[in-house]
Amino acid sequence: MTTVIYAHPYDKSFNHAVLEEVIGQLDAEFKPYSILDLYADGFNPALDASSLRLYSRGESADPLVDKYLQALTDADRVIMVFPIWWAMMPAIIKGFFDKVMLTGTAYKYTDAGQLVPDKINVQKTLLFTTSQSDTETFRQFFEGYFKKNILDAVGLHNAEWYNCDKTAHGPAENRDRFLSLVREKV
């Protein structure tokens, strides 16, 4: 099962075109999938006091957290689609990790105090992002820090990151090539 995590509020965006390409490819190959559309779901990325009080018990006051965790534990592949805004992922993606990655499901600690994956065991993780700035600007973060310290730590393994830069002001061929790449990688 593939779980698609999508984070963009505007259905006429290039990110939405990327999502449609992902869905089209999954449908064409008759692969089962679920979509976590964070904005459409009304997901609140803020970790509030009611959820934080439950956090150390591996629980949340937000009912979407259980839905999202179930989709992740059922998945053998995750595809994330989101823009890079102000040189970083949108707050809703950061909040997804803050709120959804709970101890006892996403991660646990070893006796030595090392954070390791728990019940999530995704074998392939694809990240499709878009930006105005050059891809190299973000490579160290996405291919280094984010992959090792966040994705791998919660069981989202074998991450591959692909970014379409100069999305809004670059040539149409740039976006067309990226959509072809999405079809190929999905």
mmCIF file of C-alpha atoms in Angstrom:
data_model
loop_
_atom_site.group_PDB
_atom_site.id
_atom_site.type_symbol
_atom_site.label_atom_id
_atom_site.label_comp_id
_atom_site.label_asym_id
_atom_site.label_seq_id
_atom_site.Cartn_x
_atom_site.Cartn_y
_atom_site.Cartn_z
ATOM 1 C CA MET A 1 0.000 0.000 0.000
ATOM 2 C CA THR A 2 1.220 3.488 -0.863
ATOM 3 C CA THR A 3 0.394 6.441 1.365
ATOM 4 C CA VAL A 4 0.587 9.838 -0.323
ATOM 5 C CA ILE A 5 1.112 12.837 1.951
ATOM 6 C CA TYR A 6 0.109 16.002 0.131
ATOM 7 C CA ALA A 7 0.533 19.538 1.451
ATOM 8 C CA HIS A 8 -0.574 22.419 -0.717
ATOM 9 C CA PRO A 9 -3.683 24.560 -0.241
ATOM 10 C CA TYR A 10 -4.323 25.496 -3.886
ATOM 11 C CA ASP A 11 -5.745 22.995 -6.376
ATOM 12 C CA LYS A 12 -4.441 24.948 -9.393
ATOM 13 C CA SER A 13 -0.821 24.829 -8.214
ATOM 14 C CA PHE A 14 2.012 22.916 -9.830
ATOM 15 C CA ASN A 15 2.155 20.830 -6.647
ATOM 16 C CA HIS A 16 -1.396 19.745 -7.403
ATOM 17 C CA ALA A 17 -0.298 18.786 -10.918
ATOM 18 C CA VAL A 18 2.436 16.661 -9.306
ATOM 19 C CA LEU A 19 -0.189 15.027 -7.058
ATOM 20 C CA GLU A 20 -2.375 14.301 -10.088
ATOM 21 C CA GLU A 21 0.623 12.736 -11.835
ATOM 22 C CA VAL A 22 1.287 10.528 -8.792
ATOM 23 C CA ILE A 23 -2.358 9.433 -8.624
ATOM 24 C CA GLY A 24 -2.509 8.859 -12.382
ATOM 25 C CA GLN A 25 0.549 6.615 -12.268
ATOM 26 C CA LEU A 26 -0.710 4.649 -9.253
ATOM 27 C CA ASP A 27 -4.100 4.176 -10.955
ATOM 28 C CA ALA A 28 -2.478 3.128 -14.245
ATOM 29 C CA GLU A 29 -0.521 0.435 -12.417
ATOM 30 C CA PHE A 30 -3.523 -0.611 -10.276
ATOM 31 C CA LYS A 31 -1.552 0.046 -7.095
ATOM 32 C CA PRO A 32 -3.604 0.623 -3.935
ATOM 33 C CA TYR A 33 -3.066 3.948 -2.187
ATOM 34 C CA SER A 34 -4.435 6.366 0.343
ATOM 35 C CA ILE A 35 -4.060 10.133 0.265
ATOM 36 C CA LEU A 36 -3.454 12.272 3.316
ATOM 37 C CA ASP A 37 -4.344 15.743 2.029
ATOM 38 C CA LEU A 38 -3.292 17.798 5.031
ATOM 39 C CA TYR A 39 -4.929 21.059 3.975
ATOM 40 C CA ALA A 40 -8.173 19.467 2.762
ATOM 41 C CA ASP A 41 -8.365 17.475 6.013
ATOM 42 C CA GLY A 42 -8.077 20.696 8.007
ATOM 43 C CA PHE A 43 -5.008 19.349 9.815
ATOM 44 C CA ASN A 44 -3.803 21.788 12.463
ATOM 45 C CA PRO A 45 0.002 21.526 12.605
ATOM 46 C CA ALA A 46 0.286 23.224 15.992
ATOM 47 C CA LEU A 47 1.081 20.909 18.869
ATOM 48 C CA ASP A 48 -1.307 22.302 21.472
ATOM 49 C CA ALA A 49 -1.402 21.685 25.221
ATOM 50 C CA SER A 50 -4.111 19.002 25.037
ATOM 51 C CA SER A 51 -2.037 16.899 22.627
ATOM 52 C CA LEU A 52 1.272 17.642 24.323
ATOM 53 C CA ARG A 53 -0.151 16.398 27.632
ATOM 54 C CA LEU A 54 -0.762 13.000 25.949
ATOM 55 C CA TYR A 55 2.355 12.964 23.774
ATOM 56 C CA SER A 56 4.651 11.035 26.133
ATOM 57 C CA ARG A 57 2.000 8.281 26.323
ATOM 58 C CA GLY A 58 1.964 7.987 22.530
ATOM 59 C CA GLU A 59 -1.476 9.556 22.273
ATOM 60 C CA SER A 60 -2.993 12.690 20.764
ATOM 61 C CA ALA A 61 -6.135 14.755 21.241
ATOM 62 C CA ASP A 62 -6.320 15.226 17.450
ATOM 63 C CA PRO A 63 -8.367 12.421 15.807
ATOM 64 C CA LEU A 64 -6.503 12.920 12.526
ATOM 65 C CA VAL A 65 -3.323 11.680 14.201
ATOM 66 C CA ASP A 66 -4.754 8.163 14.589
ATOM 67 C CA LYS A 67 -5.922 8.160 10.967
ATOM 68 C CA TYR A 68 -2.505 9.310 9.749
ATOM 69 C CA LEU A 69 -0.595 6.819 11.911
ATOM 70 C CA GLN A 70 -2.759 3.964 10.631
ATOM 71 C CA ALA A 71 -2.059 5.009 7.034
ATOM 72 C CA LEU A 72 1.677 5.030 7.778
ATOM 73 C CA THR A 73 1.731 1.668 9.556
ATOM 74 C CA ASP A 74 -0.247 0.126 6.657
ATOM 75 C CA ALA A 75 2.136 1.555 4.042
ATOM 76 C CA ASP A 76 5.163 -0.041 2.470
ATOM 77 C CA ARG A 77 5.769 3.108 0.443
ATOM 78 C CA VAL A 78 5.215 6.811 1.190
ATOM 79 C CA ILE A 79 5.156 9.606 -1.371
ATOM 80 C CA MET A 80 5.288 13.177 -0.096
ATOM 81 C CA VAL A 81 4.391 16.178 -2.281
ATOM 82 C CA PHE A 82 4.937 19.695 -0.968
ATOM 83 C CA PRO A 83 6.493 23.069 -1.858
ATOM 84 C CA ILE A 84 9.588 24.613 -0.348
ATOM 85 C CA TRP A 85 8.605 27.997 1.050
ATOM 86 C CA TRP A 86 11.136 30.389 2.595
ATOM 87 C CA ALA A 87 13.877 27.750 2.195
ATOM 88 C CA MET A 88 11.964 25.172 4.243
ATOM 89 C CA MET A 89 9.042 22.793 4.137
ATOM 90 C CA PRO A 90 5.655 24.375 4.932
ATOM 91 C CA ALA A 91 4.679 24.519 8.605
ATOM 92 C CA ILE A 92 1.972 21.916 7.989
ATOM 93 C CA ILE A 93 4.642 19.334 7.074
ATOM 94 C CA LYS A 94 6.801 20.195 10.080
ATOM 95 C CA GLY A 95 3.668 19.999 12.233
ATOM 96 C CA PHE A 96 2.839 16.610 10.718
ATOM 97 C CA PHE A 97 6.100 15.277 12.124
ATOM 98 C CA ASP A 98 5.641 17.142 15.427
ATOM 99 C CA LYS A 99 2.125 15.813 16.069
ATOM 100 C CA VAL A 100 1.848 12.510 14.227
ATOM 101 C CA MET A 101 5.162 10.840 14.959
ATOM 102 C CA LEU A 102 4.255 9.502 18.378
ATOM 103 C CA THR A 103 6.318 7.325 20.663
ATOM 104 C CA GLY A 104 5.062 3.756 20.655
ATOM 105 C CA THR A 105 4.060 3.890 16.998
ATOM 106 C CA ALA A 106 6.498 5.995 14.990
ATOM 107 C CA TYR A 107 9.498 5.599 17.259
ATOM 108 C CA LYS A 108 10.789 4.243 20.539
ATOM 109 C CA TYR A 109 13.979 4.553 22.525
ATOM 110 C CA THR A 110 16.475 1.754 22.988
ATOM 111 C CA ASP A 111 17.869 0.992 26.444
ATOM 112 C CA ALA A 112 20.872 3.090 25.420
ATOM 113 C CA GLY A 113 18.576 6.061 24.696
ATOM 114 C CA GLN A 114 18.776 5.914 20.906
ATOM 115 C CA LEU A 115 15.650 6.858 18.966
ATOM 116 C CA VAL A 116 14.689 4.061 16.541
ATOM 117 C CA PRO A 117 11.627 3.260 14.392
ATOM 118 C CA ASP A 118 8.837 1.320 16.052
ATOM 119 C CA LYS A 119 5.736 0.184 14.118
ATOM 120 C CA ILE A 120 6.241 2.158 10.902
ATOM 121 C CA ASN A 121 8.358 0.246 8.423
ATOM 122 C CA VAL A 122 8.090 1.955 5.045
ATOM 123 C CA GLN A 123 10.481 0.429 2.534
ATOM 124 C CA LYS A 124 10.515 3.318 0.039
ATOM 125 C CA THR A 125 9.960 7.033 0.601
ATOM 126 C CA LEU A 126 9.724 9.486 -2.297
ATOM 127 C CA LEU A 127 9.740 13.238 -1.766
ATOM 128 C CA PHE A 128 8.622 15.480 -4.621
ATOM 129 C CA THR A 129 9.125 19.158 -3.819
ATOM 130 C CA THR A 130 8.972 22.411 -5.731
ATOM 131 C CA SER A 131 10.878 25.631 -5.227
ATOM 132 C CA GLN A 132 11.883 28.906 -6.787
ATOM 133 C CA SER A 133 15.480 28.644 -5.607
ATOM 134 C CA ASP A 134 18.004 26.279 -7.108
ATOM 135 C CA THR A 135 17.788 22.659 -5.943
ATOM 136 C CA GLU A 136 21.387 22.709 -4.683
ATOM 137 C CA THR A 137 20.354 25.253 -2.058
ATOM 138 C CA PHE A 138 18.359 22.540 -0.269
ATOM 139 C CA ARG A 139 20.287 19.346 -1.037
ATOM 140 C CA GLN A 140 22.224 19.148 2.230
ATOM 141 C CA PHE A 141 19.055 19.470 4.291
ATOM 142 C CA PHE A 142 16.811 17.047 2.373
ATOM 143 C CA GLU A 143 19.386 14.411 1.433
ATOM 144 C CA GLY A 144 21.342 14.688 4.669
ATOM 145 C CA TYR A 145 19.655 15.949 7.789
ATOM 146 C CA PHE A 146 15.986 15.290 6.952
ATOM 147 C CA LYS A 147 16.616 11.815 5.591
ATOM 148 C CA LYS A 148 18.886 10.619 8.401
ATOM 149 C CA ASN A 149 17.535 12.386 11.470
ATOM 150 C CA ILE A 150 13.831 12.447 10.724
ATOM 151 C CA LEU A 151 12.686 10.032 8.020
ATOM 152 C CA ASP A 152 14.909 7.086 8.927
ATOM 153 C CA ALA A 153 14.299 7.664 12.641
ATOM 154 C CA VAL A 154 10.550 7.082 12.266
ATOM 155 C CA GLY A 155 10.681 4.192 9.793
ATOM 156 C CA LEU A 156 10.418 6.073 6.485
ATOM 157 C CA HIS A 157 13.345 4.315 4.827
ATOM 158 C CA ASN A 158 15.220 4.546 1.514
ATOM 159 C CA ALA A 159 14.223 8.138 0.872
ATOM 160 C CA GLU A 160 14.761 9.721 -2.516
ATOM 161 C CA TRP A 161 14.253 13.459 -2.920
ATOM 162 C CA TYR A 162 13.409 15.170 -6.208
ATOM 163 C CA ASN A 163 12.899 18.909 -6.523
ATOM 164 C CA CYS A 164 11.570 21.017 -9.385
ATOM 165 C CA ASP A 165 13.257 24.389 -9.048
ATOM 166 C CA LYS A 166 12.282 27.653 -10.724
ATOM 167 C CA THR A 167 8.743 26.312 -10.731
ATOM 168 C CA ALA A 168 6.786 29.555 -11.113
ATOM 169 C CA HIS A 169 9.193 31.524 -13.295
ATOM 170 C CA GLY A 170 11.129 28.871 -15.147
ATOM 171 C CA PRO A 171 10.325 27.526 -18.597
ATOM 172 C CA ALA A 172 7.358 25.169 -19.066
ATOM 173 C CA GLU A 173 9.797 22.489 -20.223
ATOM 174 C CA ASN A 174 11.246 22.434 -16.703
ATOM 175 C CA ARG A 175 7.863 21.511 -15.223
ATOM 176 C CA ASP A 176 7.128 19.029 -18.023
ATOM 177 C CA ARG A 177 10.446 17.238 -17.394
ATOM 178 C CA PHE A 178 9.648 17.072 -13.704
ATOM 179 C CA LEU A 179 6.214 15.535 -14.309
ATOM 180 C CA SER A 180 7.902 12.922 -16.520
ATOM 181 C CA LEU A 181 10.344 12.208 -13.698
ATOM 182 C CA VAL A 182 7.422 11.798 -11.268
ATOM 183 C CA ARG A 183 5.792 9.228 -13.601
ATOM 184 C CA GLU A 184 9.081 7.353 -13.877
ATOM 185 C CA LYS A 185 9.784 7.260 -10.131
ATOM 186 C CA VAL A 186 6.259 6.397 -8.960
#
